[in-house]
Short mmCIF file of C-alpha atoms in Angstrom, two decimals:
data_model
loop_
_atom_site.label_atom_id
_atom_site.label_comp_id
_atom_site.label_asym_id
_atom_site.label_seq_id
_atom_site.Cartn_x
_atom_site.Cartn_y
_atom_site.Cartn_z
CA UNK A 1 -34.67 -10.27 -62.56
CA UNK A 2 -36.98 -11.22 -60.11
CA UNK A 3 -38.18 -10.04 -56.90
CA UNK A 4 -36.22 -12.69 -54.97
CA UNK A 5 -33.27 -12.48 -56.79
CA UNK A 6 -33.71 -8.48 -56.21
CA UNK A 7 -33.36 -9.12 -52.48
CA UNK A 8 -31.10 -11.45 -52.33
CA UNK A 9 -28.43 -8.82 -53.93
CA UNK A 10 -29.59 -6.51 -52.07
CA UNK A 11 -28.08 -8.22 -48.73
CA UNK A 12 -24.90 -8.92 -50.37
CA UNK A 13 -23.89 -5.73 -50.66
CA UNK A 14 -25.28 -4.62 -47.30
CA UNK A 15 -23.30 -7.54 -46.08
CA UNK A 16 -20.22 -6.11 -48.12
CA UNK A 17 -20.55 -3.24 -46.66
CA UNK A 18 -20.92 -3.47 -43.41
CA UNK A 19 -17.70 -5.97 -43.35
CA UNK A 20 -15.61 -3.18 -44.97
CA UNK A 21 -16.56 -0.85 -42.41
CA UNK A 22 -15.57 -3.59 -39.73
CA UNK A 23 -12.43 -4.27 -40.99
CA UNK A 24 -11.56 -0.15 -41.19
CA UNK A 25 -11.97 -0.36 -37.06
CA UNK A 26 -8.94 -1.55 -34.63
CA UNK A 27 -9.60 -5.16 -32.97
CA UNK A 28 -10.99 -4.52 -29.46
CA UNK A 29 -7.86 -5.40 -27.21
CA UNK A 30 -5.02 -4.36 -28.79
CA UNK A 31 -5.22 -0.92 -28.17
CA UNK A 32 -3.95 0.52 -24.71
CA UNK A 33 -5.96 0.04 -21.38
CA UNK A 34 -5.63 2.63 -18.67
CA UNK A 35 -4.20 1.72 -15.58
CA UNK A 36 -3.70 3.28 -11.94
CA UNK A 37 0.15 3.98 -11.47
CA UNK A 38 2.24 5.76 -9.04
CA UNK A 39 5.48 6.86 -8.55
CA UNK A 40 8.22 5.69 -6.53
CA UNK A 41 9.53 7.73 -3.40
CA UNK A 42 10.90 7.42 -0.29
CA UNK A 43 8.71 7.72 2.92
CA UNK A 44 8.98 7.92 6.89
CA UNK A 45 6.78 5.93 8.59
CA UNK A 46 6.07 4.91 11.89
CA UNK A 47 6.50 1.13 12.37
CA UNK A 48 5.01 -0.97 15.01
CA UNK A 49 5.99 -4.09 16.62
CA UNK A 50 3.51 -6.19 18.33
CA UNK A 51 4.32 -8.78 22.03
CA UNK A 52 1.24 -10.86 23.50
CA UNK A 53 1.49 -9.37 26.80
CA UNK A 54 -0.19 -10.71 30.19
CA UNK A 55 -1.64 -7.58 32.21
CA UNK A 56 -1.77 -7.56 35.56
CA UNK A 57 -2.55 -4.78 39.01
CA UNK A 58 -0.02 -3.08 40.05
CA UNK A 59 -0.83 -4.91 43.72
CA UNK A 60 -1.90 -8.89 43.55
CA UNK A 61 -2.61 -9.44 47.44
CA UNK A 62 -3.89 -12.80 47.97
CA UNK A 63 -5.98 -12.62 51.28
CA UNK A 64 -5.01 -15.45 53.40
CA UNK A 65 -6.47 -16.61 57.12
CA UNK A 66 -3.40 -16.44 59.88
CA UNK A 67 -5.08 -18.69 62.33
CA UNK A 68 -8.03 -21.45 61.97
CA UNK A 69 -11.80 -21.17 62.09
CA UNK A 70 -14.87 -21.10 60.28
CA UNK A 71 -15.94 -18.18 57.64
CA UNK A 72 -18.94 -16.63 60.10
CA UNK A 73 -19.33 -13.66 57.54
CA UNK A 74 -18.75 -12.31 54.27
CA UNK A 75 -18.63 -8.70 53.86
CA UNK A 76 -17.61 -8.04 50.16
CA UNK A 77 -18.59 -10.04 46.86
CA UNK A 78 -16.22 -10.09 44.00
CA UNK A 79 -15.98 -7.77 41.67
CA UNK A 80 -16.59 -5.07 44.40
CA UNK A 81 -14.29 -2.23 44.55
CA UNK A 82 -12.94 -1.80 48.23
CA UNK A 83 -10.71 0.45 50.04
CA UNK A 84 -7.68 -0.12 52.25
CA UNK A 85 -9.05 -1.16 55.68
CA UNK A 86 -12.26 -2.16 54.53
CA UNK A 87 -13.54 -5.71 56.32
CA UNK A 88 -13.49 -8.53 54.09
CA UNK A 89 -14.04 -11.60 56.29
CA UNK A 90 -15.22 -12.55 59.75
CA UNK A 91 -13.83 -15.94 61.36
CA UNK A 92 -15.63 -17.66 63.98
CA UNK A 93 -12.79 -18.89 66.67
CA UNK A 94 -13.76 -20.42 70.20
CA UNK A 95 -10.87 -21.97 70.92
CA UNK A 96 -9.18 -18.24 70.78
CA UNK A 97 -11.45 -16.46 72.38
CA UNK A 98 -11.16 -19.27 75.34
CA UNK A 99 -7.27 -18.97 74.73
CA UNK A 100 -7.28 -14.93 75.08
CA UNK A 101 -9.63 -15.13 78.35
CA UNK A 102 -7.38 -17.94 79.89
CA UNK A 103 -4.38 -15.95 79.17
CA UNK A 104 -5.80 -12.65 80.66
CA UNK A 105 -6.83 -15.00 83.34
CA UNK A 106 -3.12 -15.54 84.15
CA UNK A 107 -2.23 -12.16 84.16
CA UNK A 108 -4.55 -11.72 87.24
CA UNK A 109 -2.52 -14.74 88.89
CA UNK A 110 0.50 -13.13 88.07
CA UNK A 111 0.02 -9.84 89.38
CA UNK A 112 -1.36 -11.40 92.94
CA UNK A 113 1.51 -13.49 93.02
CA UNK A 114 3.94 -10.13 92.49
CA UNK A 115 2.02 -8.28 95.33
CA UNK A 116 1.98 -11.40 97.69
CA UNK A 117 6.15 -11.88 96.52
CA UNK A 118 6.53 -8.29 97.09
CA UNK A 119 4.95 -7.88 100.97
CA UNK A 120 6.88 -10.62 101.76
CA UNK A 121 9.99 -8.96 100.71
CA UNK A 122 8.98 -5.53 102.27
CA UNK A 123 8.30 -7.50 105.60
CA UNK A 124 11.67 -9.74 105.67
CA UNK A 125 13.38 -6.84 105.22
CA UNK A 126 13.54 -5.20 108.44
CA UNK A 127 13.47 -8.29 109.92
CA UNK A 128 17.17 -9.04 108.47
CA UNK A 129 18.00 -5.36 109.44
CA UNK A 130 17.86 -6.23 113.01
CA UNK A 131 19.87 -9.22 112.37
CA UNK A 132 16.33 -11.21 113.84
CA UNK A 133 16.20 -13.44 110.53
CA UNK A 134 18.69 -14.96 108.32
CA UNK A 135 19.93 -12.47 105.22
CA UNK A 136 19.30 -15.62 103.06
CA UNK A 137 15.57 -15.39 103.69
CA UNK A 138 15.72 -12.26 102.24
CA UNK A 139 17.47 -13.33 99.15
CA UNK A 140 14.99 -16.00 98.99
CA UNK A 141 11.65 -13.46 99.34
CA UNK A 142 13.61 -11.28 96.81
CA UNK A 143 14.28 -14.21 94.42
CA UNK A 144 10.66 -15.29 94.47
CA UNK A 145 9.02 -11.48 93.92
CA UNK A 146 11.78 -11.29 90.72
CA UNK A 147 10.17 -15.07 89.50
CA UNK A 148 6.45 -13.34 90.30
CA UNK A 149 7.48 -10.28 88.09
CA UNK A 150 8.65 -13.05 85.04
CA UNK A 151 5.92 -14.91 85.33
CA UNK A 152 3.70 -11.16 85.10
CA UNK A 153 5.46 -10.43 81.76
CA UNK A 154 5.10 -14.34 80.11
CA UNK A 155 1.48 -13.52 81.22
CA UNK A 156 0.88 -10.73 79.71
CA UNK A 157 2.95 -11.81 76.52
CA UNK A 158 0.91 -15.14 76.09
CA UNK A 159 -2.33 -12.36 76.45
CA UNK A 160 -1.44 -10.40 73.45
CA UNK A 161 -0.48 -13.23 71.19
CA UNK A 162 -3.77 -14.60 72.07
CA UNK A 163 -5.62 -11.30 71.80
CA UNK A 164 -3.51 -10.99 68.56
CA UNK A 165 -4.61 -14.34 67.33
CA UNK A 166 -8.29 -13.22 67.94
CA UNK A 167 -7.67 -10.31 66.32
CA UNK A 168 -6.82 -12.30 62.92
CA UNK A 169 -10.25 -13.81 62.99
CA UNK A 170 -11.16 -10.13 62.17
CA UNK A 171 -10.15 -9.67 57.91
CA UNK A 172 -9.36 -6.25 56.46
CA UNK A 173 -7.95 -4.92 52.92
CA UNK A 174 -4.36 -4.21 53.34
CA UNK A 175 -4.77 -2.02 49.81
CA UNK A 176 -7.31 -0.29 47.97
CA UNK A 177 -8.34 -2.92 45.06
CA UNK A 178 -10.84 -5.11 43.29
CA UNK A 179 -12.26 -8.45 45.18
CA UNK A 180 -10.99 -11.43 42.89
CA UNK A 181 -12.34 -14.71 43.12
CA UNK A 182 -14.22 -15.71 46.50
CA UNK A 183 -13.63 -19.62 46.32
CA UNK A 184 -15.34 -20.08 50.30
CA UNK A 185 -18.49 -19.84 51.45
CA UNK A 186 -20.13 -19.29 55.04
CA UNK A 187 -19.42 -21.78 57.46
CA UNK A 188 -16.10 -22.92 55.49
CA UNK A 189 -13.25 -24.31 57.65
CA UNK A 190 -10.21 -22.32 56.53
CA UNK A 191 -6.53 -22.38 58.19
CA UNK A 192 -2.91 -21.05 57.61
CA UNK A 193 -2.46 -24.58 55.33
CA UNK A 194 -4.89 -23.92 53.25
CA UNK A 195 -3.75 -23.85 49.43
CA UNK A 196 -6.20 -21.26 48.45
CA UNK A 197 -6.44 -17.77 49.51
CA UNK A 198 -9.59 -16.01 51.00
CA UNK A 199 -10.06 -13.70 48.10
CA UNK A 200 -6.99 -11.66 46.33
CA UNK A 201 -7.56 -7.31 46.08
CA UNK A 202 -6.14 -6.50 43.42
CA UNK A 203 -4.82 -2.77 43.23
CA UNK A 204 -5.50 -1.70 39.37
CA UNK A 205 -5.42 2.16 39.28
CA UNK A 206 -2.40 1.11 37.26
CA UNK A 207 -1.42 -2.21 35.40
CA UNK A 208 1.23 -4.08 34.55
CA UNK A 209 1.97 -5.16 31.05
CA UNK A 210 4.22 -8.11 30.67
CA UNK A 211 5.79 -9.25 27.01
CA UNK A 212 8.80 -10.85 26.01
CA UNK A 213 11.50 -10.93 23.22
CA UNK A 214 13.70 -13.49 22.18
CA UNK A 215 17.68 -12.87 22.34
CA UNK A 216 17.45 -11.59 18.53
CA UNK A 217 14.95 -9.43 18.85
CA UNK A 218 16.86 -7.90 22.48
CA UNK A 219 19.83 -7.82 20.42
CA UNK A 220 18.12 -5.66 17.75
CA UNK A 221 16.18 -3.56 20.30
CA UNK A 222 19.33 -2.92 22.47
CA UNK A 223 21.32 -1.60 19.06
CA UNK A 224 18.33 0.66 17.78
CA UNK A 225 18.83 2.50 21.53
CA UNK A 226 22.01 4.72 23.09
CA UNK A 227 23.13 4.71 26.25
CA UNK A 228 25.51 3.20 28.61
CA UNK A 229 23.32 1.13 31.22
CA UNK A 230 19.81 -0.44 30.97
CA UNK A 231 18.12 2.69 32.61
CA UNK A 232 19.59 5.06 30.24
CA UNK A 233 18.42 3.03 26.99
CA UNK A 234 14.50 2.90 28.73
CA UNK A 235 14.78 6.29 29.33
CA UNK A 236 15.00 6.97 25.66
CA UNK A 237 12.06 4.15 24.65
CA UNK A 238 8.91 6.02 23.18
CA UNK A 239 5.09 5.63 24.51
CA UNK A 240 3.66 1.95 23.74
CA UNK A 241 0.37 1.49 22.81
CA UNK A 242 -1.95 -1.54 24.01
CA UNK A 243 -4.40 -4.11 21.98
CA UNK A 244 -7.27 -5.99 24.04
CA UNK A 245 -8.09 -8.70 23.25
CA UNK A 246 -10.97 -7.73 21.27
CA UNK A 247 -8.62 -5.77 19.00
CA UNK A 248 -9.36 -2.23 20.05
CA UNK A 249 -6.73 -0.06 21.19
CA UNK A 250 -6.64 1.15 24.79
CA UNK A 251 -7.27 4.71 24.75
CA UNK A 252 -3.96 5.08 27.69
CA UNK A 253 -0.30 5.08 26.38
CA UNK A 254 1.83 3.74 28.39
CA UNK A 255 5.92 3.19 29.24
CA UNK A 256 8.19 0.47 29.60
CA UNK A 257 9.84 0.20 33.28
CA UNK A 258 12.13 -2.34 33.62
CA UNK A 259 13.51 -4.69 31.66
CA UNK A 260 14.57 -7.91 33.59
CA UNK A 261 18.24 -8.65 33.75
CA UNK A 262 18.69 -12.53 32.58
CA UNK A 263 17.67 -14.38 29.86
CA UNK A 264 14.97 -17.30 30.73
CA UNK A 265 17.39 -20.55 29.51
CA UNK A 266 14.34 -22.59 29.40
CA UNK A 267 12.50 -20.44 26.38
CA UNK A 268 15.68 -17.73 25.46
CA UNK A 269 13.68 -14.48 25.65
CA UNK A 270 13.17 -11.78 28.58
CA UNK A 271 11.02 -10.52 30.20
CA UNK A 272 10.16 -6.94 29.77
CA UNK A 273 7.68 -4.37 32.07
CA UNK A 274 5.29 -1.82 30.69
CA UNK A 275 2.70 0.25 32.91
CA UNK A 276 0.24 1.77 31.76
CA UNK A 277 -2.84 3.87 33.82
CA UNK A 278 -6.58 2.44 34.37
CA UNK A 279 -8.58 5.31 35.67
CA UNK A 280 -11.94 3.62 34.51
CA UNK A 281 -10.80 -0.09 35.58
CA UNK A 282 -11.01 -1.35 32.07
CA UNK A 283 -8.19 -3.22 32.37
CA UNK A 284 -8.09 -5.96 35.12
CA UNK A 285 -5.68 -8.62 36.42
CA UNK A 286 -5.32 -11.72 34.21
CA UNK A 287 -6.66 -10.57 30.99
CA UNK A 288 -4.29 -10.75 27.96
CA UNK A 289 -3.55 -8.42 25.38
CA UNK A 290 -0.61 -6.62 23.04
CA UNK A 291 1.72 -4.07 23.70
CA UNK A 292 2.71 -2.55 20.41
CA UNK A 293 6.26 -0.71 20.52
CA UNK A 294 6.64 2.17 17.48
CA UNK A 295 9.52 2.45 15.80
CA UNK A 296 10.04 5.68 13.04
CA UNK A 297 12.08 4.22 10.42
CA UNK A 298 13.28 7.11 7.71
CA UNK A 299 13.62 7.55 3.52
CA UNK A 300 12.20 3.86 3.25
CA UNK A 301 10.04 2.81 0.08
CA UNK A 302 6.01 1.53 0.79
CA UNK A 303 4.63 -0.60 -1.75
CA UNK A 304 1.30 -1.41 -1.65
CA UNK A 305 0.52 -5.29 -1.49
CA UNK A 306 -2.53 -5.21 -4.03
CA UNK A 307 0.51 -3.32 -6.41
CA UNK A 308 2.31 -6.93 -6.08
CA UNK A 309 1.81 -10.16 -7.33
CA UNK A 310 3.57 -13.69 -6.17
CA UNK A 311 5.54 -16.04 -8.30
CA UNK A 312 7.14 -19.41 -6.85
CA UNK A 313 7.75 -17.77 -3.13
CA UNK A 314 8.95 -14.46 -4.66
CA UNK A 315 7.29 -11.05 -4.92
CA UNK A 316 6.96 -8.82 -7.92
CA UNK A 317 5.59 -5.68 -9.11
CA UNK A 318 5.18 -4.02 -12.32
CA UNK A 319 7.61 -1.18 -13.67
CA UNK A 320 6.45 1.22 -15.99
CA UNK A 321 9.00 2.25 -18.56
CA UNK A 322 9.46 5.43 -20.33
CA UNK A 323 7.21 4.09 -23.60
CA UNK A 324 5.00 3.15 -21.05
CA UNK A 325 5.27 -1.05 -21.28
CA UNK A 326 5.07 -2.48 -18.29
CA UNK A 327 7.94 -4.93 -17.08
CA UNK A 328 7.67 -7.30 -13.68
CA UNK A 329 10.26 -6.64 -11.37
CA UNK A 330 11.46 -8.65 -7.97
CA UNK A 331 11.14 -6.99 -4.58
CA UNK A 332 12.69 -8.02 -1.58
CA UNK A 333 10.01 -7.66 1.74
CA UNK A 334 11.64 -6.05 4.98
CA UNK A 335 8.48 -5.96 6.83
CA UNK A 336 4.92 -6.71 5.73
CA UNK A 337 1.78 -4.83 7.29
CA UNK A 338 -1.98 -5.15 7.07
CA UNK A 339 -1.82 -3.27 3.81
CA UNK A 340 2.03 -2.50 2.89
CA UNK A 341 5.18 -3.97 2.13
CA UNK A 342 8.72 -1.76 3.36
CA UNK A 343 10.80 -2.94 0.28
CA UNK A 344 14.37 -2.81 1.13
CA UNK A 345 15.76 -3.72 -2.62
CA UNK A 346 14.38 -4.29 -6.27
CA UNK A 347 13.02 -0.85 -6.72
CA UNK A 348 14.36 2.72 -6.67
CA UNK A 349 13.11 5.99 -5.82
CA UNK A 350 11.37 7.85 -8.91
CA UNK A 351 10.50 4.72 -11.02
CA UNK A 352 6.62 4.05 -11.78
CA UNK A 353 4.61 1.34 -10.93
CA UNK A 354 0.90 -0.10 -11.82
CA UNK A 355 -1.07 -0.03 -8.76
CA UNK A 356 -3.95 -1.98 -9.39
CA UNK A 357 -5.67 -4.55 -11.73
CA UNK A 358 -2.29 -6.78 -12.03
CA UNK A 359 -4.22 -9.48 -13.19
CA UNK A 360 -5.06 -7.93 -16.59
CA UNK A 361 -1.42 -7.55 -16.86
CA UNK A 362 1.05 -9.23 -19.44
CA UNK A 363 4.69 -8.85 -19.46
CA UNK A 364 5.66 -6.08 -22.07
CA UNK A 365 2.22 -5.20 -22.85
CA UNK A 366 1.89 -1.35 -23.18
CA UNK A 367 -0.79 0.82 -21.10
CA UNK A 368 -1.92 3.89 -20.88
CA UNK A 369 -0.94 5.13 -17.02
CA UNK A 370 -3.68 6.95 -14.68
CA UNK A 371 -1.32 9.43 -12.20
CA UNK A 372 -3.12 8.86 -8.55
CA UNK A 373 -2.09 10.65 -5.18
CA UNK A 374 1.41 9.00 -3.70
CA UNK A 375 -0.68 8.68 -0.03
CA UNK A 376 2.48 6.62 1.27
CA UNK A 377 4.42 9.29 3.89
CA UNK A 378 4.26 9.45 6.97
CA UNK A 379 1.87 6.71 7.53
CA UNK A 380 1.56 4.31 10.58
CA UNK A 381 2.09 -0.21 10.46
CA UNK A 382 1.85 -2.63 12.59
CA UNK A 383 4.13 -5.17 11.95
CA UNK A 384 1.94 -8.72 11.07
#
């Protein structure tokens, strides 16, 4: 034989070999794979419920002129934190400083006219004693020192309405507050007409939080609470919780107020009232933000979403079975978080599910299950 043919047996029967030993082996992916499960149980959590809410001081006082004149001075700027009392705005007012002279002018008149009215009286008056004069004179002197003493008061009336008036030109913070918006400048003619207001303070030591709910969600609120009148049911309402608007939550709780006593026929919802306190003014009139109401719902079942998968519109997840084969089964969603599903039906307490890597999953197709920690009680959602 030679040396080629050698060889060439040679790798025949290597070849021979090494395919018997191949075919002795399992084909790779028909054996079991290991795969996260968990089991089944029931779980209290707290739920959350979230309302775009409009926040807003406890105290909105738009600052408006009472009389006409010119802005002379500005004492605040906005944003400025002032207290009640505090002057705001100065308004320049001739014409009622002119007014308020004129009218203490009058008073002057007045009172000589009283005194003259009242010496003629005091000398008629013996006069008609000694039957020298008339007794209507006197009537007459009397009459006239009474008309004097009206014309004193009017006098002194039209004085303080005009010092009054002048007073007005003179601007002060009826509450302690933040300076809103200062639309006018120096030298801007401003008057009792005038659509805009001066400034608003705005009194935010606490806020208001203002969400509403439609007449089915009222309807379901209203049955989850006891009581007899509105008061007794928001007695009994738990701490809510607030999301700005950059999706932190507000470090205050707060609690719901009032709730208002008519449905809106226009949009069918109501209006409800949460305050809530803002000792660092974080929170200031006209932001927006969410008031999120918790709800602890008891011996409900958590699925995790990545432990479901969706077929036409309907959810599933996969059962294990006692020979450990997997089988899809359909849950019904009561309320869907950011990482959760509360499954009302389709699933009982006890049974086994896969928990993740679905998508290697056939139906029927046996694994080999991986026990992990059930993490699911007493956990926290926010409804989506």
């Amino acid at each position: 034989m030679s040396k080629n043919n050698l060889f060439a047996s040679f790798a025949i029967i290597l070849l021979g070999f090494a395919s018997c030993q191949s075919g002795n082996q399992p084909q790779a992916g028909k054996s079991p794979m290991p795969f996260p499960v968990q089991k089944i149980k029931e779980s209290n959590v707290t739920t959350y419920k979230e309302y775009a809410a409009n926040i807003e001081g406890v105290q909105n006082i738009e600052i408006r002129p009472k009389v006409d004149g010119y802005v002379s001075q500005i004492f605040v700027d906005e944003g400025q934190q002032v207290q009640k009392g505090q002057l705001l705005f100065k308004l320049s007012a001739e014409t009622l400083n002119q007014q308020a002279n004129a009218a203490k002018a009058n008073i002057h008149v007045a009172e000589a006219k009283v005194v003259s009215s009242q010496v003629e009286v005091d000398k008629v008056k013996p006069l008609v004693k000694k039957n020298i004069i008339s007794p209507v004179q006197l009537k007459t002197a009397e009459s006239n020192l009474h008309a004097a003493k009206a014309q004193l008061i009017a006098a002194k009336a039209q004085y303080q309405n005009a010092k009054e008036n002048l007073e007005y030109t003179i601007i002060k913070s009826p509450v302690d507050g933040i300076i809103g918006n200062i639309p006018f400048k120096v030298g801007s003619l401003v008057g009792r007409t005038e659509n805009q207001p001066l400034t608003t303070v705005s009194n935010i030591k606490n806020v208001y939080a203002y969400f509403t709910l439609n007449e089915k969600q009222l309807l379901q609120f209203n049955r989850q609470l006891n009581g007899s009148s509105v008061n007794e049911k928001i007695k009994q309402l738990p701490e809510v919780e607030l999301v700005l608007a950059d999706g932190s939550l507000y470090d205050q709780k707060g609690k719901i107020e009032t709730i208002n006593g008519m449905v809106n026929p226009r949009t069918g919802s109501i209006r409800y009232r949460a305050i809530f306190p803002n000792p660092n003014n974080l929170l200031r009139s006209g932001i927006s933000g969410k008031v999120k109401i918790p709800n602890r719902v008891k011996n409900i079942i958590l699925l995790p979403q990545k432990s479901t998968f969706e077929l036409q519109g309907k959810k599933f997840v996969y059962l294990v079975d006692k020979e450990n084969k997997i089988k899809s089964k359909e849950v019904s969603i009561d309320l869907a978080t950011d990482t959760h599903y509360i499954v009302s039906n389709g699933v009982e307490s006890g049974q086994k599910f896969v928990l993740d890597g679905l998508i290697k999953l056939r139906e029927g197709m046996e694994i080999i299950p991986q026990t992990e920690n059930n993490t699911q009680s007493n956990a926290a959602f926010s409804k989506k």
